[in-house]
Tab-separated table of C-alpha atoms in Angstrom:
chain	number	residue	atom	x	y	z
N	1	MET	CA	-28.158	2.107	22.228
N	2	GLY	CA	-26.160	2.291	20.047
N	3	ARG	CA	-23.313	0.681	18.651
N	4	ILE	CA	-19.771	1.744	18.599
N	5	GLU	CA	-18.308	0.971	14.983
N	6	THR	CA	-14.702	1.999	13.436
N	7	PRO	CA	-14.986	4.790	11.079
N	8	GLU	CA	-13.833	3.567	7.344
N	9	PRO	CA	-10.490	5.396	6.252
N	10	VAL	CA	-10.698	8.629	5.116
N	11	GLN	CA	-8.658	10.864	2.464
N	12	LEU	CA	-5.845	12.983	4.146
N	13	LEU	CA	-5.571	16.567	2.576
N	14	ALA	CA	-3.336	19.464	3.995
N	15	GLY	CA	-3.796	22.739	2.856
N	16	LEU	CA	-0.505	24.644	2.404
N	17	LEU	CA	0.164	28.678	1.677
N	18	ALA	CA	3.532	29.662	2.098
N	19	ALA	CA	5.789	32.924	0.770
N	20	ASP	CA	6.642	31.907	-2.246
N	21	ARG	CA	7.986	29.330	-4.985
N	22	GLU	CA	10.768	28.435	-3.296
N	23	TRP	CA	8.922	27.750	-0.163
N	24	LEU	CA	5.909	26.099	-1.469
N	25	GLU	CA	8.717	23.358	-2.631
N	26	ARG	CA	10.338	23.367	0.616
N	27	GLY	CA	6.639	23.345	2.401
N	28	GLU	CA	5.753	20.090	-0.621
N	29	ALA	CA	9.276	18.222	0.383
N	30	ALA	CA	8.459	18.320	4.034
N	31	VAL	CA	4.796	17.216	4.213
N	32	ARG	CA	5.273	14.442	1.441
N	33	GLY	CA	7.940	13.498	4.451
N	34	LEU	CA	5.686	13.598	6.979
N	35	PHE	CA	2.062	12.488	4.888
N	36	GLY	CA	3.813	10.766	2.477
N	37	GLU	CA	2.897	11.032	-1.258
N	38	TRP	CA	-0.071	12.901	-2.838
N	39	GLU	CA	-2.249	11.757	-5.544
N	40	ALA	CA	-3.571	15.353	-6.335
N	41	ALA	CA	-2.795	18.812	-6.143
N	42	SER	CA	-4.906	22.039	-7.098
N	43	ARG	CA	-2.768	24.606	-9.067
N	44	VAL	CA	-0.969	26.794	-6.865
N	45	ARG	CA	-2.936	30.258	-6.950
N	46	PRO	CA	-2.308	33.651	-5.401
N	47	PHE	CA	-3.743	33.955	-1.573
N	48	VAL	CA	-6.523	36.731	-2.433
N	49	TRP	CA	-8.453	35.991	-0.329
N	50	SER	CA	-7.892	37.474	2.576
N	51	SER	CA	-5.091	39.818	4.072
N	52	TYR	CA	-4.324	37.712	7.782
N	53	TYR	CA	-1.495	35.597	6.432
N	54	ARG	CA	0.220	38.888	5.207
N	55	ARG	CA	2.718	39.525	8.067
N	56	GLU	CA	4.095	36.454	8.562
N	57	LEU	CA	3.839	35.227	4.761
N	58	GLY	CA	4.451	38.873	2.995
N	59	GLU	CA	2.616	40.170	0.605
N	60	GLU	CA	1.670	37.292	-2.383
N	61	PRO	CA	0.798	34.246	-0.462
N	62	LEU	CA	0.999	31.435	-2.371
N	63	ARG	CA	-1.711	28.508	-2.031
N	64	ARG	CA	-2.625	24.927	-3.263
N	65	TYR	CA	-3.745	21.541	-1.521
N	66	LEU	CA	-2.420	18.764	-1.591
N	67	VAL	CA	-4.713	15.114	-1.820
N	68	PHE	CA	-2.929	12.108	-0.273
N	69	ARG	CA	-2.730	8.438	-0.982
N	70	ARG	CA	-2.955	7.751	2.017
N	71	LEU	CA	-6.379	7.317	4.127
N	72	ILE	CA	-5.774	7.675	7.700
N	73	ASP	CA	-8.211	6.247	9.994
N	74	PRO	CA	-10.172	10.403	11.199
N	75	GLY	CA	-9.100	9.669	15.262
N	76	GLU	CA	-5.344	10.461	13.510
N	77	LEU	CA	-6.581	14.336	12.532
N	78	ALA	CA	-5.429	15.606	16.448
N	79	GLU	CA	-1.798	14.237	16.446
N	80	LEU	CA	-1.560	14.958	12.135
N	81	LYS	CA	-1.683	18.775	13.597
N	82	VAL	CA	0.783	18.511	16.110
N	83	ARG	CA	2.855	17.408	13.643
N	84	SER	CA	2.107	19.745	11.045
N	85	ASN	CA	2.118	23.084	13.652
N	86	GLU	CA	6.042	21.072	14.764
N	87	LEU	CA	6.645	21.159	10.380
N	88	GLU	CA	6.095	24.663	10.227
N	89	ALA	CA	8.675	25.480	13.315
N	90	THR	CA	11.032	24.532	11.355
N	91	LEU	CA	10.642	25.483	8.405
N	92	SER	CA	10.028	29.695	10.436
N	93	GLU	CA	12.474	31.636	10.144
N	94	GLY	CA	13.511	34.955	12.259
N	95	GLY	CA	10.633	33.234	14.318
N	96	GLU	CA	7.809	33.851	11.399
N	97	ARG	CA	5.950	30.909	9.531
N	98	LYS	CA	6.909	30.848	5.819
N	99	VAL	CA	4.793	28.036	5.332
N	100	ASN	CA	0.934	27.237	7.102
N	101	ILE	CA	0.164	23.316	6.508
N	102	ASP	CA	-3.288	22.875	7.196
N	103	PRO	CA	-4.149	18.864	7.471
N	104	GLY	CA	-7.971	17.579	7.096
N	105	TYR	CA	-9.281	14.613	5.830
N	106	LEU	CA	-12.537	14.384	3.128
N	107	ASP	CA	-14.697	11.402	2.725
N	108	LEU	CA	-18.327	10.257	0.861
N	109	SER	CA	-20.062	13.641	3.028
N	110	ARG	CA	-17.776	16.302	4.315
N	111	LEU	CA	-14.197	18.226	4.225
N	112	VAL	CA	-12.739	18.799	7.415
N	113	LEU	CA	-9.538	20.756	8.921
N	114	ALA	CA	-8.068	20.423	11.776
N	115	SER	CA	-6.806	24.056	13.599
N	116	THR	CA	-5.232	25.275	17.326
N	117	LYS	CA	-7.794	28.150	17.277
N	118	ASP	CA	-11.216	28.082	19.407
N	119	ALA	CA	-14.643	29.462	18.161
N	120	SER	CA	-18.238	28.483	18.245
N	121	TRP	CA	-18.519	26.154	15.552
N	122	ARG	CA	-15.315	23.517	16.565
N	123	ILE	CA	-15.280	20.605	18.278
N	124	TYR	CA	-12.294	19.533	20.940
N	125	ILE	CA	-10.772	16.137	19.138
N	126	GLY	CA	-7.373	16.244	21.702
N	127	GLY	CA	-3.704	17.622	21.827
N	128	GLY	CA	-4.889	20.679	21.717
N	129	ILE	CA	-6.393	20.168	18.888
N	130	ARG	CA	-9.970	21.103	17.624
N	131	ALA	CA	-11.791	19.564	13.836
N	132	GLU	CA	-14.134	22.033	12.136
N	133	VAL	CA	-16.843	20.459	9.372
N	134	THR	CA	-16.035	23.167	6.180
N	135	LEU	CA	-17.248	21.206	3.468
N	136	ARG	CA	-20.894	19.354	3.602
N	137	PHE	CA	-21.381	17.148	-0.022
N	138	VAL	CA	-24.451	17.900	-0.739
N	139	ALA	CA	-26.696	17.610	-4.615
N	140	GLY	CA	-23.521	15.932	-6.043
N	141	GLY	CA	-20.802	18.550	-4.772
N	142	PHE	CA	-19.544	19.902	-1.501
N	143	LYS	CA	-20.724	23.161	-0.028
N	144	PRO	CA	-19.782	25.434	2.350
N	145	TRP	CA	-21.504	26.960	5.805
N	146	GLU	CA	-20.911	30.314	6.948
N	147	TRP	CA	-18.215	29.612	8.613
N	148	THR	CA	-15.986	28.281	6.044
N	149	TYR	CA	-12.877	30.057	4.682
N	150	PRO	CA	-12.873	32.250	1.653
N	151	ASP	CA	-10.410	30.240	0.064
N	152	TYR	CA	-12.230	27.057	0.347
N	153	ARG	CA	-15.616	28.560	-0.811
N	154	ASP	CA	-14.009	29.027	-4.251
N	155	PRO	CA	-15.095	27.658	-7.323
N	156	GLU	CA	-11.948	26.524	-8.262
N	157	THR	CA	-11.281	24.999	-4.491
N	158	LEU	CA	-14.623	22.973	-4.817
N	159	GLU	CA	-13.906	21.340	-8.153
N	160	PHE	CA	-10.492	20.176	-6.929
N	161	PHE	CA	-11.925	18.746	-4.205
N	162	ASP	CA	-15.047	16.995	-6.584
N	163	ARG	CA	-13.072	15.791	-7.837
N	164	SER	CA	-10.897	14.630	-5.189
N	165	ARG	CA	-13.838	12.645	-3.583
N	166	GLU	CA	-14.507	11.000	-6.329
N	167	GLU	CA	-11.416	9.610	-6.825
N	168	PHE	CA	-11.752	8.244	-2.963
N	169	ARG	CA	-14.948	7.275	-3.343
N	170	LEU	CA	-14.190	4.988	-7.107
N	171	ARG	CA	-10.951	4.045	-4.673
N	172	ARG	CA	-12.983	2.875	-1.457
N	173	ASN	CA	-15.358	1.069	-4.371
N	174	ARG	CA	-12.337	-0.520	-6.337
N	175	GLU	CA	-10.936	-1.579	-2.712
N	176	LYS	CA	-14.264	-2.918	-1.408
N	177	ALA	CA	-15.175	-5.112	-4.127
N	178	GLY	CA	-11.837	-7.120	-3.577
């Protein structure tokens, strides 16, 4: 019989999509209130990988990733997704989202995202929420799966999360060393 262990804390992150720069700033302020300060932020980029969000967010949505100082128990992910969905509702206008917030986490071997959508590669984790391993760490870097969203496959995005993982690794080593 295997031994049940408490998982190591993981690094909280969020992907933000926003209708424009003003909505992105509102979304950043809102997630700061919910998740705390971030220690790393990707550059703001036009979301060019898909037209999926255009109906809600307009023709030129913006994408940014945030990696927070806060470490979490991975079991908190479902609750954080529920709370981020509530936050999205407060950032809506005329019944349409203006900011999309996708929380997740990274550890030394994976990047996990929470979702309300079902798919064969997603596992139900409670509260109406599912989780997927979006990226896996192999041979010195994060690698996508066939189901990984195109923006998470992007070389600049992978480089950002590789750097974030390295910072997380160094932080864990410092904390373990006392």
